Amino acid sequence: MLIDISPLKKNPDFRWLFFGQFVSLMGSMISYVAVPYEVYQLTKNNAMVGALGIVQLVPLIVFSLLGGTYADRINRKKLLITSELLMVVVMMIFSWNATRDVPSVALIFVLMAILQALNGFHRPAMEAITQQIIQKKDYPQAGALASFRHSLTAIIGPTIGGLVMAGYGIADAYMIDAVTFLVAIFCLIKMTKIPDAELSKKTPLEDMKEGFAFAISRPELIGTYLIDIVAMAFAYPLALYPAMSEKWGGAQVAGWLFSAMSVGALLATLFSGWANKVNLRGRGVIIAATLWGVFIVGSGYSTNLTWILIFLGMAGAADMFSALFRKVIWNETIPNNMRGRLSGIEMISYMIGPLIGNARAGYVAAKTSVHVSLVSGGWVCILGVILTAFFLPKFWKYRSEN
């Protein structure tokens, strides 16, 4: 069954939000390949590429919680616009740094930390406003469309990024990202007025604690967090792509590698209509996360570029289904007046794994090889997901409301 696009047809606000974030995410995916590629070109060190994840950890944890709290306290549309305006400034500084005779690696790390802090306000506001403007019965369709948006941009963006870097330079790649944020801001302005959040009588800290209390009280939420963290922390391969691209052909191959998982995710999303009828979504998350590890192992054992891209594509498909099931579980179980705070916690859960995973992958590759890093990470991921699921029997049995 093909993807259901009915929310786009009947909801003008959702169309503006979807299109604006589609464009800005396209730009972000260009920077997604440009930043680690630039760091590797400047340092020739896999561990330094992996360290990009480490510098984002503290901003991720602190500002995701803070941003999620304020997404439930102030107007979410205004919060999105402010965040994206500041992101424009950051990307322009990235571009300026890349034009210097000797670009500063330290400045790249500082800018990545700032960008992660801004994302901590942006992402919870976007998730909360999405739930706010669509009907509950459209949650699965909206989740599939969000996955489609991410997958398609993650294919086209890195490919464009690779071509731009090869033909024009890294500075132009960053400037394109800055322009796409301006397009997103225009689309946000075109949305109708979004109601202000209900005035909270509690302090931000009390609201934050309330969000935590709600999250840990729901086994289905804990399961979505832990399974994804385990899968990504041990088997996320992004930090290895710059070194792999040098072996197989340079900047253009880097674009292919960064796009490969998203190709698989896009194909899976296009035929994701059947997933809307799956009720045992906790079980779906666990199976998908296990398959993610299996396919990462396959990519590590592959001896030519074609098979590496195929296995990465299959890994992307598995991760897409995991994300789709997790997003529906979140929207089904979280009331909108807490959606921002819980989106902040979700953001930590699905981003801390890749950040740790990048650091792990880069460190292991620096000490051994890219092959060892991929294979060992994939096998530990498989065992870790199975073991985690064993201690989460309620999540395995979780049945969706639909």
Short mmCIF file of C-alpha atoms in Angstrom, two decimals:
data_model
loop_
_atom_site.label_atom_id
_atom_site.label_comp_id
_atom_site.label_asym_id
_atom_site.label_seq_id
_atom_site.Cartn_x
_atom_site.Cartn_y
_atom_site.Cartn_z
CA MET A 1 0.00 0.00 0.00
CA LEU A 2 1.36 3.41 -1.02
CA ILE A 3 1.96 6.29 1.38
CA ASP A 4 -1.18 8.26 2.33
CA ILE A 5 -0.85 12.01 1.59
CA SER A 6 -4.35 13.02 2.72
CA PRO A 7 -3.12 15.37 5.52
CA LEU A 8 -1.39 17.49 2.86
CA LYS A 9 -4.53 17.69 0.78
CA LYS A 10 -6.92 18.83 3.48
CA ASN A 11 -4.75 20.89 5.84
CA PRO A 12 -3.23 24.16 4.49
CA ASP A 13 -1.20 24.83 7.66
CA PHE A 14 0.30 21.36 7.50
CA ARG A 15 1.18 21.96 3.83
CA TRP A 16 3.05 25.19 4.64
CA LEU A 17 4.87 23.55 7.55
CA PHE A 18 5.71 20.45 5.51
CA PHE A 19 7.03 22.39 2.51
CA GLY A 20 9.05 24.88 4.56
CA GLN A 21 10.69 22.19 6.65
CA PHE A 22 11.27 20.13 3.50
CA VAL A 23 13.34 22.97 2.01
CA SER A 24 15.25 23.76 5.21
CA LEU A 25 15.93 20.08 5.84
CA MET A 26 17.33 19.84 2.32
CA GLY A 27 19.84 22.53 3.22
CA SER A 28 20.63 20.89 6.55
CA MET A 29 21.42 17.65 4.74
CA ILE A 30 23.90 19.52 2.55
CA SER A 31 25.68 20.70 5.70
CA TYR A 32 25.26 17.20 7.14
CA VAL A 33 27.85 15.96 4.65
CA ALA A 34 29.87 19.20 4.44
CA VAL A 35 30.80 19.49 8.13
CA PRO A 36 32.34 16.03 8.69
CA TYR A 37 33.93 16.12 5.23
CA GLU A 38 35.56 19.49 5.97
CA VAL A 39 36.83 18.29 9.36
CA TYR A 40 38.33 15.17 7.80
CA GLN A 41 39.97 17.19 5.03
CA LEU A 42 41.52 19.52 7.61
CA THR A 43 42.65 16.84 10.07
CA LYS A 44 42.77 13.49 8.20
CA ASN A 45 41.64 11.93 11.47
CA ASN A 46 38.59 9.66 11.90
CA ALA A 47 38.59 10.30 15.64
CA MET A 48 38.22 14.05 15.06
CA VAL A 49 35.20 13.44 12.84
CA GLY A 50 33.72 11.25 15.55
CA ALA A 51 34.43 13.95 18.13
CA LEU A 52 31.89 16.18 16.37
CA GLY A 53 29.29 14.06 18.15
CA ILE A 54 30.89 14.57 21.55
CA VAL A 55 30.78 18.38 21.37
CA GLN A 56 27.05 18.21 20.62
CA LEU A 57 26.15 16.03 23.61
CA VAL A 58 25.93 18.70 26.32
CA PRO A 59 23.99 21.20 24.15
CA LEU A 60 21.70 18.35 23.08
CA ILE A 61 20.83 17.33 26.62
CA VAL A 62 20.56 20.81 28.16
CA PHE A 63 18.82 22.68 25.36
CA SER A 64 16.50 19.88 24.24
CA LEU A 65 15.04 19.81 27.74
CA LEU A 66 14.92 23.61 27.95
CA GLY A 67 13.57 23.97 24.42
CA GLY A 68 10.94 21.31 25.00
CA THR A 69 9.81 23.07 28.17
CA TYR A 70 9.44 26.44 26.43
CA ALA A 71 7.65 24.83 23.48
CA ASP A 72 4.85 24.13 25.97
CA ARG A 73 4.99 27.64 27.48
CA ILE A 74 5.22 30.08 24.54
CA ASN A 75 3.92 30.35 20.98
CA ARG A 76 5.44 27.50 18.97
CA LYS A 77 5.33 29.34 15.62
CA LYS A 78 7.32 32.27 17.02
CA LEU A 79 9.80 29.88 18.62
CA LEU A 80 10.36 28.15 15.27
CA ILE A 81 10.90 31.43 13.42
CA THR A 82 13.36 32.73 16.02
CA SER A 83 15.33 29.47 15.98
CA GLU A 84 15.63 29.45 12.21
CA LEU A 85 16.72 33.09 12.04
CA LEU A 86 19.58 32.29 14.39
CA MET A 87 20.44 29.20 12.34
CA VAL A 88 20.85 31.45 9.29
CA VAL A 89 23.51 33.43 11.17
CA VAL A 90 25.34 30.27 12.24
CA MET A 91 25.45 28.88 8.70
CA MET A 92 26.81 32.18 7.37
CA ILE A 93 29.65 31.97 9.90
CA PHE A 94 30.32 28.38 8.77
CA SER A 95 30.58 29.68 5.20
CA TRP A 96 32.90 32.53 6.16
CA ASN A 97 35.19 30.18 8.07
CA ALA A 98 35.45 27.86 5.07
CA THR A 99 36.72 30.74 2.89
CA ARG A 100 39.68 31.48 5.18
CA ASP A 101 43.16 30.43 4.11
CA VAL A 102 43.28 28.08 7.10
CA PRO A 103 39.74 27.32 8.32
CA SER A 104 39.50 26.94 12.08
CA VAL A 105 38.61 23.42 13.21
CA ALA A 106 37.95 24.76 16.71
CA LEU A 107 35.39 27.22 15.32
CA ILE A 108 33.64 24.40 13.44
CA PHE A 109 33.26 22.53 16.73
CA VAL A 110 31.94 25.63 18.52
CA LEU A 111 29.44 26.32 15.73
CA MET A 112 28.23 22.72 15.80
CA ALA A 113 27.58 23.05 19.54
CA ILE A 114 25.63 26.29 18.97
CA LEU A 115 23.66 24.74 16.11
CA GLN A 116 22.74 21.80 18.33
CA ALA A 117 21.57 24.19 21.05
CA LEU A 118 19.32 26.00 18.56
CA ASN A 119 18.01 22.69 17.29
CA GLY A 120 17.06 21.92 20.88
CA PHE A 121 14.47 24.70 20.66
CA HIS A 122 13.51 24.11 17.03
CA ARG A 123 12.76 20.38 16.99
CA PRO A 124 10.42 20.20 20.01
CA ALA A 125 8.47 23.21 18.72
CA MET A 126 8.09 21.60 15.29
CA GLU A 127 6.92 18.26 16.72
CA ALA A 128 4.46 19.96 19.06
CA ILE A 129 3.03 22.28 16.41
CA THR A 130 2.60 19.33 14.03
CA GLN A 131 0.52 17.45 16.59
CA GLN A 132 -1.36 20.69 17.31
CA ILE A 133 -2.54 21.27 13.72
CA ILE A 134 -3.48 17.74 12.61
CA GLN A 135 -6.26 15.43 13.72
CA LYS A 136 -5.48 12.39 15.86
CA LYS A 137 -6.66 9.99 13.16
CA ASP A 138 -4.00 11.43 10.84
CA TYR A 139 -1.04 10.73 13.16
CA PRO A 140 0.19 7.64 11.26
CA GLN A 141 -0.09 9.42 7.89
CA ALA A 142 1.67 12.53 9.21
CA GLY A 143 4.43 10.35 10.66
CA ALA A 144 4.91 8.59 7.33
CA LEU A 145 5.04 11.94 5.52
CA ALA A 146 7.65 13.21 7.99
CA SER A 147 9.72 10.08 7.32
CA PHE A 148 9.28 10.59 3.57
CA ARG A 149 10.44 14.22 3.90
CA HIS A 150 13.49 13.22 5.88
CA SER A 151 14.37 10.33 3.57
CA LEU A 152 14.01 12.29 0.34
CA THR A 153 16.02 15.27 1.60
CA ALA A 154 18.65 12.94 3.03
CA ILE A 155 19.11 11.50 -0.47
CA ILE A 156 19.07 14.70 -2.48
CA GLY A 157 20.78 16.94 0.09
CA PRO A 158 24.04 14.99 0.53
CA THR A 159 24.19 14.33 -3.22
CA ILE A 160 23.88 18.05 -3.92
CA GLY A 161 26.35 18.71 -1.12
CA GLY A 162 28.92 16.39 -2.68
CA LEU A 163 28.48 18.01 -6.11
CA VAL A 164 28.63 21.55 -4.71
CA MET A 165 31.75 20.80 -2.66
CA ALA A 166 33.46 19.17 -5.63
CA GLY A 167 32.49 21.90 -8.10
CA TYR A 168 32.35 25.11 -6.06
CA GLY A 169 33.63 24.56 -2.54
CA ILE A 170 32.47 23.91 1.00
CA ALA A 171 31.65 27.58 1.68
CA ASP A 172 28.93 27.55 -1.01
CA ALA A 173 27.43 24.41 0.50
CA TYR A 174 26.99 26.20 3.82
CA MET A 175 25.53 29.30 2.15
CA ILE A 176 22.87 27.19 0.42
CA ASP A 177 21.83 25.89 3.83
CA ALA A 178 21.46 29.46 5.11
CA VAL A 179 19.15 30.38 2.21
CA THR A 180 16.92 27.34 2.79
CA PHE A 181 16.24 28.48 6.35
CA LEU A 182 14.93 31.77 4.95
CA VAL A 183 12.48 29.84 2.76
CA ALA A 184 11.29 27.92 5.82
CA ILE A 185 10.73 31.16 7.72
CA PHE A 186 8.57 32.51 4.85
CA CYS A 187 6.42 29.34 4.97
CA LEU A 188 6.00 29.63 8.74
CA ILE A 189 4.82 33.22 8.35
CA LYS A 190 2.22 32.04 5.81
CA MET A 191 0.64 29.67 8.34
CA THR A 192 -2.47 30.89 10.14
CA LYS A 193 -2.16 32.19 13.66
CA ILE A 194 -1.19 29.42 16.07
CA PRO A 195 -2.77 29.80 19.53
CA ASP A 196 -0.44 30.68 22.37
CA ALA A 197 0.31 27.97 24.90
CA GLU A 198 -1.76 27.92 28.05
CA LEU A 199 -0.19 30.12 30.69
CA SER A 200 1.65 27.87 33.14
CA LYS A 201 1.57 28.71 36.84
CA LYS A 202 4.61 26.49 37.40
CA THR A 203 8.26 27.39 36.97
CA PRO A 204 10.12 26.04 33.91
CA LEU A 205 11.97 23.61 36.18
CA GLU A 206 8.70 22.28 37.59
CA ASP A 207 7.32 21.85 34.06
CA MET A 208 10.49 20.01 33.08
CA LYS A 209 10.18 17.65 36.05
CA GLU A 210 6.55 17.00 35.16
CA GLY A 211 7.60 15.97 31.67
CA PHE A 212 10.22 13.58 33.04
CA ALA A 213 7.72 12.07 35.47
CA PHE A 214 5.28 11.43 32.64
CA ALA A 215 7.96 9.87 30.41
CA ILE A 216 9.26 7.40 32.99
CA SER A 217 5.72 6.41 33.98
CA ARG A 218 4.97 5.01 30.51
CA PRO A 219 6.75 1.74 29.56
CA GLU A 220 5.93 2.28 25.89
CA LEU A 221 7.82 5.58 25.92
CA ILE A 222 10.83 4.16 27.79
CA GLY A 223 11.01 1.37 25.22
CA THR A 224 11.13 3.78 22.27
CA TYR A 225 13.96 5.70 23.93
CA LEU A 226 16.18 2.82 25.03
CA ILE A 227 15.92 0.61 21.95
CA ASP A 228 16.91 3.43 19.61
CA ILE A 229 19.77 4.62 21.83
CA VAL A 230 21.26 1.12 21.97
CA ALA A 231 20.92 0.56 18.22
CA MET A 232 22.50 3.87 17.22
CA ALA A 233 25.19 4.08 19.91
CA PHE A 234 26.78 0.85 18.73
CA ALA A 235 26.16 0.83 14.98
CA TYR A 236 25.89 4.38 13.65
CA PRO A 237 28.43 4.59 10.78
CA LEU A 238 28.35 8.24 9.62
CA ALA A 239 31.77 9.20 11.04
CA LEU A 240 33.35 6.54 8.80
CA TYR A 241 32.02 7.92 5.51
CA PRO A 242 34.76 10.53 4.86
CA ALA A 243 37.49 7.88 5.16
CA MET A 244 35.44 5.43 3.09
CA SER A 245 34.87 8.06 0.40
CA GLU A 246 38.61 8.66 0.02
CA LYS A 247 39.09 4.97 -0.66
CA TRP A 248 36.34 4.85 -3.28
CA GLY A 249 36.61 8.22 -5.04
CA GLY A 250 36.36 11.44 -3.01
CA ALA A 251 33.67 14.06 -2.42
CA GLN A 252 31.11 12.68 -4.87
CA VAL A 253 31.28 9.22 -3.27
CA ALA A 254 30.89 10.91 0.12
CA GLY A 255 27.56 12.22 -1.13
CA TRP A 256 26.51 8.70 -2.18
CA LEU A 257 27.48 7.22 1.17
CA PHE A 258 25.63 9.90 3.13
CA SER A 259 22.58 9.34 0.90
CA ALA A 260 22.56 5.54 0.83
CA MET A 261 20.57 4.88 4.00
CA SER A 262 18.06 7.51 2.99
CA VAL A 263 17.47 5.83 -0.38
CA GLY A 264 16.39 2.70 1.46
CA ALA A 265 14.33 4.75 3.89
CA LEU A 266 12.58 6.57 1.05
CA LEU A 267 11.68 3.35 -0.78
CA ALA A 268 10.36 1.87 2.46
CA THR A 269 8.36 5.03 3.18
CA LEU A 270 6.73 5.07 -0.25
CA PHE A 271 5.30 1.62 0.47
CA SER A 272 4.62 2.21 4.16
CA GLY A 273 0.82 2.26 3.96
CA TRP A 274 0.67 -1.25 5.41
CA ALA A 275 2.47 -0.06 8.53
CA ASN A 276 -0.56 2.05 9.50
CA LYS A 277 -2.43 -1.20 10.19
CA VAL A 278 0.26 -2.66 12.46
CA ASN A 279 -1.01 -2.63 16.05
CA LEU A 280 2.00 -4.22 17.77
CA ARG A 281 4.20 -1.19 17.20
CA GLY A 282 6.53 -1.88 20.14
CA ARG A 283 7.40 -5.21 18.59
CA GLY A 284 7.89 -3.46 15.26
CA VAL A 285 10.47 -1.08 16.80
CA ILE A 286 12.48 -3.98 18.27
CA ILE A 287 12.51 -6.04 15.06
CA ALA A 288 13.46 -3.02 12.94
CA ALA A 289 16.32 -2.06 15.29
CA THR A 290 17.67 -5.62 15.17
CA LEU A 291 17.61 -5.61 11.36
CA TRP A 292 19.44 -2.28 11.41
CA GLY A 293 22.35 -4.02 13.16
CA VAL A 294 22.24 -6.97 10.75
CA PHE A 295 22.57 -4.70 7.72
CA ILE A 296 25.39 -2.64 9.26
CA VAL A 297 27.29 -5.91 9.75
CA GLY A 298 26.62 -6.69 6.08
CA SER A 299 28.09 -3.36 5.00
CA GLY A 300 31.21 -4.06 7.07
CA TYR A 301 31.79 -7.40 5.36
CA SER A 302 31.22 -5.98 1.86
CA THR A 303 34.27 -5.67 -0.37
CA ASN A 304 32.96 -3.32 -3.06
CA LEU A 305 31.16 0.01 -3.06
CA THR A 306 27.94 -1.28 -4.64
CA TRP A 307 27.27 -3.80 -1.87
CA ILE A 308 28.19 -1.29 0.81
CA LEU A 309 25.57 1.11 -0.60
CA ILE A 310 22.97 -1.69 -0.83
CA PHE A 311 23.44 -2.76 2.79
CA LEU A 312 23.40 0.84 4.00
CA GLY A 313 20.17 1.31 2.06
CA MET A 314 18.59 -1.69 3.76
CA ALA A 315 19.75 -0.37 7.13
CA GLY A 316 18.05 2.92 6.31
CA ALA A 317 14.80 1.12 5.50
CA ALA A 318 14.88 -0.70 8.83
CA ASP A 319 15.56 2.53 10.70
CA MET A 320 12.70 4.26 8.89
CA PHE A 321 10.17 1.69 10.10
CA SER A 322 11.53 1.96 13.63
CA ALA A 323 11.14 5.75 13.49
CA LEU A 324 7.64 5.52 12.02
CA PHE A 325 6.41 3.18 14.76
CA ARG A 326 8.07 5.28 17.48
CA LYS A 327 6.53 8.52 16.21
CA VAL A 328 3.01 7.05 16.23
CA ILE A 329 3.51 5.69 19.76
CA TRP A 330 4.59 9.15 20.92
CA ASN A 331 1.63 10.94 19.35
CA GLU A 332 -0.83 8.37 20.67
CA THR A 333 0.31 8.51 24.27
CA ILE A 334 1.34 12.15 24.85
CA PRO A 335 -1.20 14.99 25.36
CA ASN A 336 -0.49 18.15 23.33
CA ASN A 337 0.06 20.34 26.40
CA MET A 338 3.10 18.13 27.17
CA ARG A 339 4.18 17.49 23.57
CA GLY A 340 6.99 20.03 23.62
CA ARG A 341 8.58 18.69 26.80
CA LEU A 342 8.31 15.10 25.66
CA SER A 343 9.64 16.07 22.22
CA GLY A 344 12.73 17.38 23.99
CA ILE A 345 13.19 14.03 25.72
CA GLU A 346 12.54 12.22 22.43
CA MET A 347 15.14 14.39 20.75
CA ILE A 348 17.73 13.36 23.30
CA SER A 349 16.81 9.71 22.80
CA TYR A 350 17.08 9.66 19.02
CA MET A 351 20.09 11.97 18.74
CA ILE A 352 22.28 10.91 21.65
CA GLY A 353 22.65 7.44 20.12
CA PRO A 354 24.05 8.69 16.77
CA LEU A 355 26.31 11.20 18.52
CA ILE A 356 27.79 8.51 20.76
CA GLY A 357 27.80 6.13 17.81
CA ASN A 358 29.85 8.53 15.70
CA ALA A 359 32.40 8.93 18.50
CA ARG A 360 32.59 5.15 18.98
CA ALA A 361 32.88 4.46 15.24
CA GLY A 362 35.58 7.07 14.72
CA TYR A 363 37.62 5.97 17.74
CA VAL A 364 37.47 2.26 16.87
CA ALA A 365 38.36 2.96 13.23
CA ALA A 366 41.31 5.12 14.29
CA LYS A 367 42.61 2.32 16.55
CA THR A 368 41.84 -0.57 14.18
CA SER A 369 40.11 -0.10 10.81
CA VAL A 370 36.84 0.96 9.21
CA HIS A 371 35.97 -2.71 8.65
CA VAL A 372 36.42 -3.61 12.31
CA SER A 373 34.44 -0.56 13.42
CA LEU A 374 31.45 -1.46 11.22
CA VAL A 375 31.36 -5.17 11.97
CA SER A 376 31.95 -4.98 15.71
CA GLY A 377 29.40 -2.19 16.10
CA GLY A 378 26.76 -4.09 14.15
CA TRP A 379 27.12 -7.29 16.18
CA VAL A 380 27.06 -5.46 19.51
CA CYS A 381 23.96 -3.58 18.32
CA ILE A 382 22.13 -6.84 17.57
CA LEU A 383 22.96 -8.34 20.95
CA GLY A 384 22.24 -5.08 22.77
CA VAL A 385 18.79 -4.63 21.22
CA ILE A 386 17.79 -8.23 21.98
CA LEU A 387 19.01 -7.92 25.57
CA THR A 388 17.27 -4.58 26.08
CA ALA A 389 14.02 -5.95 24.66
CA PHE A 390 14.24 -8.90 27.06
CA PHE A 391 14.05 -6.48 29.98
CA LEU A 392 11.14 -4.56 28.42
CA PRO A 393 8.35 -7.17 28.12
CA LYS A 394 5.59 -4.53 28.30
CA PHE A 395 7.09 -2.70 25.35
CA TRP A 396 7.25 -5.93 23.33
CA LYS A 397 3.52 -6.45 24.05
CA TYR A 398 2.49 -2.83 23.46
CA ARG A 399 -0.59 -2.63 21.25
CA SER A 400 -1.50 0.56 19.42
CA GLU A 401 -4.92 2.15 19.89
CA ASN A 402 -5.64 1.89 16.17
#
